[in-house]
Amino acid sequence: MPHRIVVVALDHFAPLDLGVPGQVFRAARTPSGERLYEVVTCSEGRRPVRCEAGYAVLPDHDLDVLGTADTVVVPGIHGGPALLDGTISGALHKALQGRPRVMSICTGAFVIAAAGLLDGRPATTHWRDAPRFARFFPQVKLDPDVLFVDDGDVLTSAGVAAGLDLALHVIRRDHGSEVANTAARRCVMPPWRDGGQAQYIDRPLPDGPGGGTAATRDYMLAHLDAPLDLAALAGHARMSVRTFTRRFREETGQSPAKWLTGQRVRHARHLLETTDLGVEEVARRAGFGTAVSLRQHLHAAVGVAPLAYRRTFRRT
């Protein structure tokens, strides 16, 4: 029997957020083509809900259907009491209690926080709304720099497209990488995005020659197979280690080490997909040194070993 996803539609809903569950979860199928998830949508009183894009939707169900949910998804909102003062209706508060798994997309985190589901737990939301979220819900361990947070039975994601990332993560958690990667390809989207939402925050960056780390990032990409220590990279950028690390994080949303590992994983995946090189040689060219190190990093990134990845994604 398919896992039932119940989406809670609220007034001022974010249009893309509302569509993500039905699009991504319905793309997850068994090898024989059977759907692994059923997606239904509800609203309070089964009333129409309106968005700021100039249209309304009429869900098929009221909040009672939440009692049948295996997973509840709360999409983002662009207005309403949850965003204005951190409150939700008594009916919605009651309906959200005791659900097996609850997910939020973007500012949907305000709704589940108002229901008390995030008290004392880690969570994220859109970086732009993070200061207000922190004021309303100081009891929540907010991390505004990540794309999503998985805290077991409660999961939250950052703005808009991060809902896609979270949905794929849940599919991967439920059914493994192969099912998630196939779903991603059906949706024409990457199965995994590196970095956090810090890379999308609008921050002023240093101007003038030598003010940024772009040239050093290009150098790193050209020398992935070489030892690249932090001091040498800072020297290449003509900065102190501390300044280089800070500037690098401002520009990429990641530390130099994490960014470099991501680029090496990406290059290793490319070599596995496009060449017949042995795993040891792929590891050397990608800068991991040994097949063991490559296996550990690739498994952490995409959940599979090098040979399994090659079998799945080898380009013909």
PDB file of C-alpha atoms in Angstrom:
ATOM      1  CA  MET A   1       0.000   0.000   0.000  1.00  0.00           C
ATOM      2  CA  PRO A   2       1.498   3.417  -0.938  1.00  0.00           C
ATOM      3  CA  HIS A   3       2.798   5.690   1.808  1.00  0.00           C
ATOM      4  CA  ARG A   4       0.227   8.468   2.228  1.00  0.00           C
ATOM      5  CA  ILE A   5       1.445  12.086   2.054  1.00  0.00           C
ATOM      6  CA  VAL A   6      -1.085  14.678   3.225  1.00  0.00           C
ATOM      7  CA  VAL A   7      -0.360  18.261   2.210  1.00  0.00           C
ATOM      8  CA  VAL A   8      -1.866  21.061   4.313  1.00  0.00           C
ATOM      9  CA  ALA A   9      -2.839  23.993   2.095  1.00  0.00           C
ATOM     10  CA  LEU A  10      -3.159  27.379   3.824  1.00  0.00           C
ATOM     11  CA  ASP A  11      -4.156  30.836   2.614  1.00  0.00           C
ATOM     12  CA  HIS A  12      -1.205  32.778   1.155  1.00  0.00           C
ATOM     13  CA  PHE A  13       0.398  29.470   0.122  1.00  0.00           C
ATOM     14  CA  ALA A  14       3.597  29.537  -1.939  1.00  0.00           C
ATOM     15  CA  PRO A  15       2.589  28.064  -5.320  1.00  0.00           C
ATOM     16  CA  LEU A  16       5.726  26.024  -5.999  1.00  0.00           C
ATOM     17  CA  ASP A  17       5.829  24.693  -2.442  1.00  0.00           C
ATOM     18  CA  LEU A  18       2.269  23.413  -2.715  1.00  0.00           C
ATOM     19  CA  GLY A  19       3.119  21.569  -5.924  1.00  0.00           C
ATOM     20  CA  VAL A  20       6.393  19.978  -4.797  1.00  0.00           C
ATOM     21  CA  PRO A  21       4.966  16.962  -2.896  1.00  0.00           C
ATOM     22  CA  GLY A  22       2.616  15.920  -5.678  1.00  0.00           C
ATOM     23  CA  GLN A  23       5.339  16.260  -8.295  1.00  0.00           C
ATOM     24  CA  VAL A  24       8.352  14.716  -6.552  1.00  0.00           C
ATOM     25  CA  PHE A  25       6.774  11.997  -4.408  1.00  0.00           C
ATOM     26  CA  ARG A  26       4.592  10.803  -7.294  1.00  0.00           C
ATOM     27  CA  ALA A  27       7.782  10.338  -9.331  1.00  0.00           C
ATOM     28  CA  ALA A  28       9.047   7.693  -6.883  1.00  0.00           C
ATOM     29  CA  ARG A  29       8.171   4.241  -8.197  1.00  0.00           C
ATOM     30  CA  THR A  30       9.073   0.598  -7.898  1.00  0.00           C
ATOM     31  CA  PRO A  31      11.082  -1.042 -10.711  1.00  0.00           C
ATOM     32  CA  SER A  32       7.763  -2.292 -12.111  1.00  0.00           C
ATOM     33  CA  GLY A  33       6.365   1.253 -12.192  1.00  0.00           C
ATOM     34  CA  GLU A  34       4.059   1.213  -9.171  1.00  0.00           C
ATOM     35  CA  ARG A  35       3.870   4.467  -7.209  1.00  0.00           C
ATOM     36  CA  LEU A  36       5.414   4.378  -3.748  1.00  0.00           C
ATOM     37  CA  TYR A  37       3.522   7.414  -2.433  1.00  0.00           C
ATOM     38  CA  GLU A  38      -0.027   8.676  -2.564  1.00  0.00           C
ATOM     39  CA  VAL A  39      -0.419  12.460  -2.238  1.00  0.00           C
ATOM     40  CA  VAL A  40      -3.628  14.175  -1.113  1.00  0.00           C
ATOM     41  CA  THR A  41      -4.285  17.784  -0.092  1.00  0.00           C
ATOM     42  CA  CYS A  42      -6.464  19.303   2.621  1.00  0.00           C
ATOM     43  CA  SER A  43      -7.476  22.668   4.075  1.00  0.00           C
ATOM     44  CA  GLU A  44      -9.411  23.812   7.116  1.00  0.00           C
ATOM     45  CA  GLY A  45     -13.073  23.089   6.446  1.00  0.00           C
ATOM     46  CA  ARG A  46     -12.124  22.024   2.895  1.00  0.00           C
ATOM     47  CA  ARG A  47     -12.309  25.696   2.009  1.00  0.00           C
ATOM     48  CA  PRO A  48     -10.611  27.224  -1.039  1.00  0.00           C
ATOM     49  CA  VAL A  49      -7.210  28.750  -0.271  1.00  0.00           C
ATOM     50  CA  ARG A  50      -5.664  31.596  -2.215  1.00  0.00           C
ATOM     51  CA  CYS A  51      -2.126  32.538  -3.176  1.00  0.00           C
ATOM     52  CA  GLU A  52      -0.644  35.873  -4.184  1.00  0.00           C
ATOM     53  CA  ALA A  53      -0.198  34.723  -7.797  1.00  0.00           C
ATOM     54  CA  GLY A  54      -3.865  35.448  -8.448  1.00  0.00           C
ATOM     55  CA  TYR A  55      -5.637  32.131  -8.084  1.00  0.00           C
ATOM     56  CA  ALA A  56      -7.185  29.813  -5.507  1.00  0.00           C
ATOM     57  CA  VAL A  57      -7.246  26.036  -5.120  1.00  0.00           C
ATOM     58  CA  LEU A  58      -9.976  23.829  -3.669  1.00  0.00           C
ATOM     59  CA  PRO A  59      -8.506  20.817  -1.839  1.00  0.00           C
ATOM     60  CA  ASP A  60     -10.388  17.522  -1.847  1.00  0.00           C
ATOM     61  CA  HIS A  61     -10.187  17.024   1.921  1.00  0.00           C
ATOM     62  CA  ASP A  62     -10.552  18.780   5.272  1.00  0.00           C
ATOM     63  CA  LEU A  63      -8.186  18.439   8.235  1.00  0.00           C
ATOM     64  CA  ASP A  64      -9.727  15.104   9.263  1.00  0.00           C
ATOM     65  CA  VAL A  65      -7.655  13.398   6.551  1.00  0.00           C
ATOM     66  CA  LEU A  66      -4.530  14.143   8.609  1.00  0.00           C
ATOM     67  CA  GLY A  67      -5.564  11.175  10.747  1.00  0.00           C
ATOM     68  CA  THR A  68      -4.738   8.900   7.786  1.00  0.00           C
ATOM     69  CA  ALA A  69      -1.324  10.481   7.036  1.00  0.00           C
ATOM     70  CA  ASP A  70       1.969   8.638   7.127  1.00  0.00           C
ATOM     71  CA  THR A  71       3.666  11.975   6.439  1.00  0.00           C
ATOM     72  CA  VAL A  72       2.281  15.515   6.689  1.00  0.00           C
ATOM     73  CA  VAL A  73       3.759  18.275   4.525  1.00  0.00           C
ATOM     74  CA  VAL A  74       3.222  21.971   5.321  1.00  0.00           C
ATOM     75  CA  PRO A  75       4.198  24.158   2.327  1.00  0.00           C
ATOM     76  CA  GLY A  76       5.502  27.686   2.671  1.00  0.00           C
ATOM     77  CA  ILE A  77       3.250  30.703   3.095  1.00  0.00           C
ATOM     78  CA  HIS A  78       3.612  34.358   2.167  1.00  0.00           C
ATOM     79  CA  GLY A  79       1.253  35.751   4.803  1.00  0.00           C
ATOM     80  CA  GLY A  80      -1.261  34.886   7.495  1.00  0.00           C
ATOM     81  CA  PRO A  81      -1.090  34.687  11.299  1.00  0.00           C
ATOM     82  CA  ALA A  82       1.804  32.198  11.441  1.00  0.00           C
ATOM     83  CA  LEU A  83       4.035  34.757   9.731  1.00  0.00           C
ATOM     84  CA  LEU A  84       2.494  37.828  11.352  1.00  0.00           C
ATOM     85  CA  ASP A  85       2.526  36.779  14.996  1.00  0.00           C
ATOM     86  CA  GLY A  86       3.591  33.134  15.175  1.00  0.00           C
ATOM     87  CA  THR A  87       0.135  31.661  15.787  1.00  0.00           C
ATOM     88  CA  ILE A  88      -2.181  29.189  14.047  1.00  0.00           C
ATOM     89  CA  SER A  89      -5.821  28.261  14.554  1.00  0.00           C
ATOM     90  CA  GLY A  90      -6.810  25.894  17.327  1.00  0.00           C
ATOM     91  CA  ALA A  91      -8.179  23.412  14.791  1.00  0.00           C
ATOM     92  CA  LEU A  92      -4.916  23.265  12.863  1.00  0.00           C
ATOM     93  CA  HIS A  93      -2.861  23.092  16.063  1.00  0.00           C
ATOM     94  CA  LYS A  94      -4.871  20.081  17.212  1.00  0.00           C
ATOM     95  CA  ALA A  95      -4.818  18.381  13.811  1.00  0.00           C
ATOM     96  CA  LEU A  96      -1.016  18.492  13.567  1.00  0.00           C
ATOM     97  CA  GLN A  97      -0.411  16.705  16.856  1.00  0.00           C
ATOM     98  CA  GLY A  98       0.676  13.072  16.979  1.00  0.00           C
ATOM     99  CA  ARG A  99       1.472  12.589  13.298  1.00  0.00           C
ATOM    100  CA  PRO A 100       4.089   9.931  12.408  1.00  0.00           C
ATOM    101  CA  ARG A 101       6.218  12.354  10.362  1.00  0.00           C
ATOM    102  CA  VAL A 102       5.879  16.067   9.622  1.00  0.00           C
ATOM    103  CA  MET A 103       7.766  18.069   6.992  1.00  0.00           C
ATOM    104  CA  SER A 104       7.766  21.780   6.235  1.00  0.00           C
ATOM    105  CA  ILE A 105       8.901  23.654   3.161  1.00  0.00           C
ATOM    106  CA  CYS A 106      10.293  27.180   3.531  1.00  0.00           C
ATOM    107  CA  THR A 107       8.084  29.283   5.843  1.00  0.00           C
ATOM    108  CA  GLY A 108       5.889  26.285   6.543  1.00  0.00           C
ATOM    109  CA  ALA A 109       8.291  25.935   9.481  1.00  0.00           C
ATOM    110  CA  PHE A 110       6.430  28.839  11.136  1.00  0.00           C
ATOM    111  CA  VAL A 111       3.263  26.722  11.108  1.00  0.00           C
ATOM    112  CA  ILE A 112       4.746  23.604  12.657  1.00  0.00           C
ATOM    113  CA  ALA A 113       6.700  25.704  15.150  1.00  0.00           C
ATOM    114  CA  ALA A 114       3.451  27.404  16.179  1.00  0.00           C
ATOM    115  CA  ALA A 115       2.033  23.909  16.720  1.00  0.00           C
ATOM    116  CA  GLY A 116       4.880  23.226  19.166  1.00  0.00           C
ATOM    117  CA  LEU A 117       6.397  20.488  17.004  1.00  0.00           C
ATOM    118  CA  LEU A 118       9.828  22.140  16.870  1.00  0.00           C
ATOM    119  CA  ASP A 119      10.288  22.965  20.543  1.00  0.00           C
ATOM    120  CA  GLY A 120      13.858  22.124  21.557  1.00  0.00           C
ATOM    121  CA  ARG A 121      14.611  20.705  18.110  1.00  0.00           C
ATOM    122  CA  PRO A 122      16.875  21.769  15.227  1.00  0.00           C
ATOM    123  CA  ALA A 123      15.155  23.361  12.242  1.00  0.00           C
ATOM    124  CA  THR A 124      15.597  25.719   9.321  1.00  0.00           C
ATOM    125  CA  THR A 125      13.529  28.085   7.207  1.00  0.00           C
ATOM    126  CA  HIS A 126      14.146  30.662   4.492  1.00  0.00           C
ATOM    127  CA  TRP A 127      17.182  32.779   5.410  1.00  0.00           C
ATOM    128  CA  ARG A 128      15.222  35.993   4.828  1.00  0.00           C
ATOM    129  CA  ASP A 129      12.658  35.047   7.475  1.00  0.00           C
ATOM    130  CA  ALA A 130      15.127  33.555   9.962  1.00  0.00           C
ATOM    131  CA  PRO A 131      15.372  36.642  12.237  1.00  0.00           C
ATOM    132  CA  ARG A 132      11.589  36.805  12.638  1.00  0.00           C
ATOM    133  CA  PHE A 133      11.394  33.054  13.203  1.00  0.00           C
ATOM    134  CA  ALA A 134      14.029  33.323  15.931  1.00  0.00           C
ATOM    135  CA  ARG A 135      12.015  36.093  17.659  1.00  0.00           C
ATOM    136  CA  PHE A 136       8.768  34.130  17.554  1.00  0.00           C
ATOM    137  CA  PHE A 137      10.235  30.755  18.482  1.00  0.00           C
ATOM    138  CA  PRO A 138      13.380  31.165  20.624  1.00  0.00           C
ATOM    139  CA  GLN A 139      12.926  27.603  21.900  1.00  0.00           C
ATOM    140  CA  VAL A 140      13.751  26.207  18.432  1.00  0.00           C
ATOM    141  CA  LYS A 141      17.396  25.499  17.507  1.00  0.00           C
ATOM    142  CA  LEU A 142      17.336  27.420  14.237  1.00  0.00           C
ATOM    143  CA  ASP A 143      20.059  26.877  11.626  1.00  0.00           C
ATOM    144  CA  PRO A 144      19.469  29.320   8.744  1.00  0.00           C
ATOM    145  CA  ASP A 145      22.519  28.168   6.733  1.00  0.00           C
ATOM    146  CA  VAL A 146      21.422  24.674   5.654  1.00  0.00           C
ATOM    147  CA  LEU A 147      19.109  23.488   2.879  1.00  0.00           C
ATOM    148  CA  PHE A 148      17.181  21.153   5.155  1.00  0.00           C
ATOM    149  CA  VAL A 149      17.227  19.565   8.612  1.00  0.00           C
ATOM    150  CA  ASP A 150      16.259  15.939   9.229  1.00  0.00           C
ATOM    151  CA  ASP A 151      15.449  15.404  12.898  1.00  0.00           C
ATOM    152  CA  GLY A 152      13.833  12.021  12.453  1.00  0.00           C
ATOM    153  CA  ASP A 153      10.073  12.462  12.595  1.00  0.00           C
ATOM    154  CA  VAL A 154      10.176  16.231  11.992  1.00  0.00           C
ATOM    155  CA  LEU A 155      11.958  17.704   8.962  1.00  0.00           C
ATOM    156  CA  THR A 156      12.261  21.311   7.786  1.00  0.00           C
ATOM    157  CA  SER A 157      13.675  22.909   4.648  1.00  0.00           C
ATOM    158  CA  ALA A 158      14.798  26.307   3.434  1.00  0.00           C
ATOM    159  CA  GLY A 159      13.258  28.423   0.692  1.00  0.00           C
ATOM    160  CA  VAL A 160      11.372  27.165  -2.363  1.00  0.00           C
ATOM    161  CA  ALA A 161      13.714  24.771  -4.217  1.00  0.00           C
ATOM    162  CA  ALA A 162      15.010  23.345  -0.938  1.00  0.00           C
ATOM    163  CA  GLY A 163      11.615  21.646  -0.674  1.00  0.00           C
ATOM    164  CA  LEU A 164      12.641  19.619  -3.709  1.00  0.00           C
ATOM    165  CA  ASP A 165      15.892  18.694  -1.947  1.00  0.00           C
ATOM    166  CA  LEU A 166      14.017  17.600   1.160  1.00  0.00           C
ATOM    167  CA  ALA A 167      11.477  15.533  -0.771  1.00  0.00           C
ATOM    168  CA  LEU A 168      14.276  13.659  -2.549  1.00  0.00           C
ATOM    169  CA  HIS A 169      16.063  13.180   0.765  1.00  0.00           C
ATOM    170  CA  VAL A 170      12.937  11.587   2.238  1.00  0.00           C
ATOM    171  CA  ILE A 171      12.573   9.286  -0.768  1.00  0.00           C
ATOM    172  CA  ARG A 172      16.242   8.327  -0.395  1.00  0.00           C
ATOM    173  CA  ARG A 173      15.728   7.702   3.315  1.00  0.00           C
ATOM    174  CA  ASP A 174      12.605   5.612   2.704  1.00  0.00           C
ATOM    175  CA  HIS A 175      13.645   3.641  -0.376  1.00  0.00           C
ATOM    176  CA  GLY A 176      17.347   4.155  -1.104  1.00  0.00           C
ATOM    177  CA  SER A 177      19.460   6.121  -3.535  1.00  0.00           C
ATOM    178  CA  GLU A 178      18.450   4.325  -6.714  1.00  0.00           C
ATOM    179  CA  VAL A 179      14.765   5.153  -6.290  1.00  0.00           C
ATOM    180  CA  ALA A 180      15.569   8.750  -5.300  1.00  0.00           C
ATOM    181  CA  ASN A 181      17.962   9.258  -8.205  1.00  0.00           C
ATOM    182  CA  THR A 182      15.422   7.877 -10.670  1.00  0.00           C
ATOM    183  CA  ALA A 183      12.761  10.195  -9.249  1.00  0.00           C
ATOM    184  CA  ALA A 184      15.166  13.131  -9.609  1.00  0.00           C
ATOM    185  CA  ARG A 185      15.756  12.289 -13.246  1.00  0.00           C
ATOM    186  CA  ARG A 186      12.039  12.054 -13.904  1.00  0.00           C
ATOM    187  CA  CYS A 187      11.731  15.553 -12.426  1.00  0.00           C
ATOM    188  CA  VAL A 188      14.787  16.769 -14.409  1.00  0.00           C
ATOM    189  CA  MET A 189      16.596  17.935 -11.294  1.00  0.00           C
ATOM    190  CA  PRO A 190      19.864  17.063  -9.547  1.00  0.00           C
ATOM    191  CA  PRO A 191      19.565  14.222  -7.026  1.00  0.00           C
ATOM    192  CA  TRP A 192      21.695  16.173  -4.562  1.00  0.00           C
ATOM    193  CA  ARG A 193      22.761  19.807  -4.172  1.00  0.00           C
ATOM    194  CA  ASP A 194      25.990  20.656  -2.399  1.00  0.00           C
ATOM    195  CA  GLY A 195      26.272  23.459   0.117  1.00  0.00           C
ATOM    196  CA  GLY A 196      23.700  25.316   2.156  1.00  0.00           C
ATOM    197  CA  GLN A 197      21.471  28.305   1.659  1.00  0.00           C
ATOM    198  CA  ALA A 198      24.246  30.616   2.853  1.00  0.00           C
ATOM    199  CA  GLN A 199      25.504  30.593  -0.733  1.00  0.00           C
ATOM    200  CA  TYR A 200      22.222  32.229  -1.852  1.00  0.00           C
ATOM    201  CA  ILE A 201      22.083  34.999   0.737  1.00  0.00           C
ATOM    202  CA  ASP A 202      22.505  38.462  -0.747  1.00  0.00           C
ATOM    203  CA  ARG A 203      25.643  39.765   0.962  1.00  0.00           C
ATOM    204  CA  PRO A 204      28.019  42.479  -0.211  1.00  0.00           C
ATOM    205  CA  LEU A 205      31.310  40.899  -1.274  1.00  0.00           C
ATOM    206  CA  PRO A 206      34.728  42.541  -1.353  1.00  0.00           C
ATOM    207  CA  ASP A 207      35.523  44.576  -4.451  1.00  0.00           C
ATOM    208  CA  GLY A 208      38.785  45.184  -6.210  1.00  0.00           C
ATOM    209  CA  PRO A 209      41.759  43.039  -7.234  1.00  0.00           C
ATOM    210  CA  GLY A 210      42.496  40.200  -4.844  1.00  0.00           C
ATOM    211  CA  GLY A 211      39.260  40.851  -2.942  1.00  0.00           C
ATOM    212  CA  GLY A 212      37.673  37.456  -3.587  1.00  0.00           C
ATOM    213  CA  THR A 213      38.505  33.783  -3.758  1.00  0.00           C
ATOM    214  CA  ALA A 214      37.310  33.043  -7.305  1.00  0.00           C
ATOM    215  CA  ALA A 215      40.833  32.741  -8.752  1.00  0.00           C
ATOM    216  CA  THR A 216      41.836  30.340  -5.984  1.00  0.00           C
ATOM    217  CA  ARG A 217      38.708  28.269  -6.538  1.00  0.00           C
ATOM    218  CA  ASP A 218      39.673  28.001 -10.210  1.00  0.00           C
ATOM    219  CA  TYR A 219      43.156  26.917  -9.117  1.00  0.00           C
ATOM    220  CA  MET A 220      41.644  24.270  -6.831  1.00  0.00           C
ATOM    221  CA  LEU A 221      39.496  22.905  -9.656  1.00  0.00           C
ATOM    222  CA  ALA A 222      42.547  22.654 -11.911  1.00  0.00           C
ATOM    223  CA  HIS A 223      44.532  20.761  -9.251  1.00  0.00           C
ATOM    224  CA  LEU A 224      41.969  18.437  -7.667  1.00  0.00           C
ATOM    225  CA  ASP A 225      44.459  15.557  -7.761  1.00  0.00           C
ATOM    226  CA  ALA A 226      47.093  17.481  -5.785  1.00  0.00           C
ATOM    227  CA  PRO A 227      47.407  17.980  -2.010  1.00  0.00           C
ATOM    228  CA  LEU A 228      45.707  21.306  -1.263  1.00  0.00           C
ATOM    229  CA  ASP A 229      46.209  22.489   2.308  1.00  0.00           C
ATOM    230  CA  LEU A 230      44.527  25.549   3.746  1.00  0.00           C
ATOM    231  CA  ALA A 231      47.717  27.540   4.291  1.00  0.00           C
ATOM    232  CA  ALA A 232      48.801  27.077   0.671  1.00  0.00           C
ATOM    233  CA  LEU A 233      45.367  28.078  -0.620  1.00  0.00           C
ATOM    234  CA  ALA A 234      45.340  31.188   1.563  1.00  0.00           C
ATOM    235  CA  GLY A 235      48.796  32.021   0.215  1.00  0.00           C
ATOM    236  CA  HIS A 236      47.556  31.625  -3.360  1.00  0.00           C
ATOM    237  CA  ALA A 237      44.758  34.091  -2.575  1.00  0.00           C
ATOM    238  CA  ARG A 238      47.264  36.409  -0.841  1.00  0.00           C
ATOM    239  CA  MET A 239      45.263  36.389   2.371  1.00  0.00           C
ATOM    240  CA  SER A 240      45.733  35.187   5.901  1.00  0.00           C
ATOM    241  CA  VAL A 241      44.185  31.798   6.642  1.00  0.00           C
ATOM    242  CA  ARG A 242      41.512  33.443   8.775  1.00  0.00           C
ATOM    243  CA  THR A 243      40.563  36.013   6.122  1.00  0.00           C
ATOM    244  CA  PHE A 244      40.610  33.428   3.351  1.00  0.00           C
ATOM    245  CA  THR A 245      38.360  31.071   5.296  1.00  0.00           C
ATOM    246  CA  ARG A 246      35.890  33.867   6.062  1.00  0.00           C
ATOM    247  CA  ARG A 247      35.818  35.194   2.484  1.00  0.00           C
ATOM    248  CA  PHE A 248      35.489  31.689   1.069  1.00  0.00           C
ATOM    249  CA  ARG A 249      32.475  30.959   3.254  1.00  0.00           C
ATOM    250  CA  GLU A 250      30.870  34.290   2.370  1.00  0.00           C
ATOM    251  CA  GLU A 251      31.194  33.555  -1.340  1.00  0.00           C
ATOM    252  CA  THR A 252      30.286  29.852  -1.389  1.00  0.00           C
ATOM    253  CA  GLY A 253      28.378  29.155   1.807  1.00  0.00           C
ATOM    254  CA  GLN A 254      30.920  26.458   2.700  1.00  0.00           C
ATOM    255  CA  SER A 255      34.330  26.041   4.264  1.00  0.00           C
ATOM    256  CA  PRO A 256      37.233  25.525   1.817  1.00  0.00           C
ATOM    257  CA  ALA A 257      37.591  21.887   2.893  1.00  0.00           C
ATOM    258  CA  LYS A 258      33.915  21.062   2.435  1.00  0.00           C
ATOM    259  CA  TRP A 259      33.756  22.843  -0.925  1.00  0.00           C
ATOM    260  CA  LEU A 260      36.874  21.027  -2.128  1.00  0.00           C
ATOM    261  CA  THR A 261      35.489  17.652  -1.072  1.00  0.00           C
ATOM    262  CA  GLY A 262      32.280  18.392  -2.963  1.00  0.00           C
ATOM    263  CA  GLN A 263      34.216  19.259  -6.121  1.00  0.00           C
ATOM    264  CA  ARG A 264      36.288  16.090  -5.813  1.00  0.00           C
ATOM    265  CA  VAL A 265      33.152  13.985  -5.407  1.00  0.00           C
ATOM    266  CA  ARG A 266      31.632  15.683  -8.451  1.00  0.00           C
ATOM    267  CA  HIS A 267      34.748  14.973 -10.517  1.00  0.00           C
ATOM    268  CA  ALA A 268      34.837  11.353  -9.354  1.00  0.00           C
ATOM    269  CA  ARG A 269      31.204  10.932 -10.380  1.00  0.00           C
ATOM    270  CA  HIS A 270      32.011  12.366 -13.803  1.00  0.00           C
ATOM    271  CA  LEU A 271      34.895   9.921 -14.250  1.00  0.00           C
ATOM    272  CA  LEU A 272      32.765   6.976 -13.134  1.00  0.00           C
ATOM    273  CA  GLU A 273      30.044   7.955 -15.591  1.00  0.00           C
ATOM    274  CA  THR A 274      32.225   8.711 -18.590  1.00  0.00           C
ATOM    275  CA  THR A 275      35.364   6.508 -18.394  1.00  0.00           C
ATOM    276  CA  ASP A 276      36.420   2.921 -17.802  1.00  0.00           C
ATOM    277  CA  LEU A 277      39.119   3.910 -15.305  1.00  0.00           C
ATOM    278  CA  GLY A 278      39.529   1.646 -12.307  1.00  0.00           C
ATOM    279  CA  VAL A 279      38.286   2.861  -8.952  1.00  0.00           C
ATOM    280  CA  GLU A 280      41.836   3.381  -7.643  1.00  0.00           C
ATOM    281  CA  GLU A 281      42.680   5.605 -10.624  1.00  0.00           C
ATOM    282  CA  VAL A 282      39.413   7.543 -10.276  1.00  0.00           C
ATOM    283  CA  ALA A 283      40.266   8.089  -6.608  1.00  0.00           C
ATOM    284  CA  ARG A 284      43.749   9.356  -7.522  1.00  0.00           C
ATOM    285  CA  ARG A 285      42.545  11.725 -10.241  1.00  0.00           C
ATOM    286  CA  ALA A 286      39.795  13.105  -8.021  1.00  0.00           C
ATOM    287  CA  GLY A 287      42.230  13.770  -5.186  1.00  0.00           C
ATOM    288  CA  PHE A 288      41.032  11.149  -2.710  1.00  0.00           C
ATOM    289  CA  GLY A 289      44.210   9.111  -2.940  1.00  0.00           C
ATOM    290  CA  THR A 290      42.730   5.683  -2.245  1.00  0.00           C
ATOM    291  CA  ALA A 291      39.646   3.730  -3.262  1.00  0.00           C
ATOM    292  CA  VAL A 292      38.693   3.460   0.423  1.00  0.00           C
ATOM    293  CA  SER A 293      38.618   7.241   0.805  1.00  0.00           C
ATOM    294  CA  LEU A 294      36.640   7.648  -2.436  1.00  0.00           C
ATOM    295  CA  ARG A 295      34.156   5.011  -1.322  1.00  0.00           C
ATOM    296  CA  GLN A 296      33.591   6.761   2.006  1.00  0.00           C
ATOM    297  CA  HIS A 297      33.079  10.191   0.471  1.00  0.00           C
ATOM    298  CA  LEU A 298      30.887   8.999  -2.406  1.00  0.00           C
ATOM    299  CA  HIS A 299      28.697   6.992  -0.068  1.00  0.00           C
ATOM    300  CA  ALA A 300      28.303  10.033   2.202  1.00  0.00           C
ATOM    301  CA  ALA A 301      27.310  12.198  -0.775  1.00  0.00           C
ATOM    302  CA  VAL A 302      25.001   9.934  -2.790  1.00  0.00           C
ATOM    303  CA  GLY A 303      24.559   6.810  -0.694  1.00  0.00           C
ATOM    304  CA  VAL A 304      26.229   4.264  -2.987  1.00  0.00           C
ATOM    305  CA  ALA A 305      29.682   2.765  -3.592  1.00  0.00           C
ATOM    306  CA  PRO A 306      31.695   3.659  -6.741  1.00  0.00           C
ATOM    307  CA  LEU A 307      30.959   0.473  -8.680  1.00  0.00           C
ATOM    308  CA  ALA A 308      27.254   0.635  -7.838  1.00  0.00           C
ATOM    309  CA  TYR A 309      27.203   4.257  -8.957  1.00  0.00           C
ATOM    310  CA  ARG A 310      28.906   3.342 -12.236  1.00  0.00           C
ATOM    311  CA  ARG A 311      26.425   0.539 -12.923  1.00  0.00           C
ATOM    312  CA  THR A 312      23.519   2.903 -12.380  1.00  0.00           C
ATOM    313  CA  PHE A 313      24.760   5.995 -14.183  1.00  0.00           C
ATOM    314  CA  ARG A 314      27.324   4.789 -16.755  1.00  0.00           C
ATOM    315  CA  ARG A 315      26.668   6.837 -19.896  1.00  0.00           C
ATOM    316  CA  THR A 316      26.389   4.809 -23.069  1.00  0.00           C
TER     317      THR A 316
END
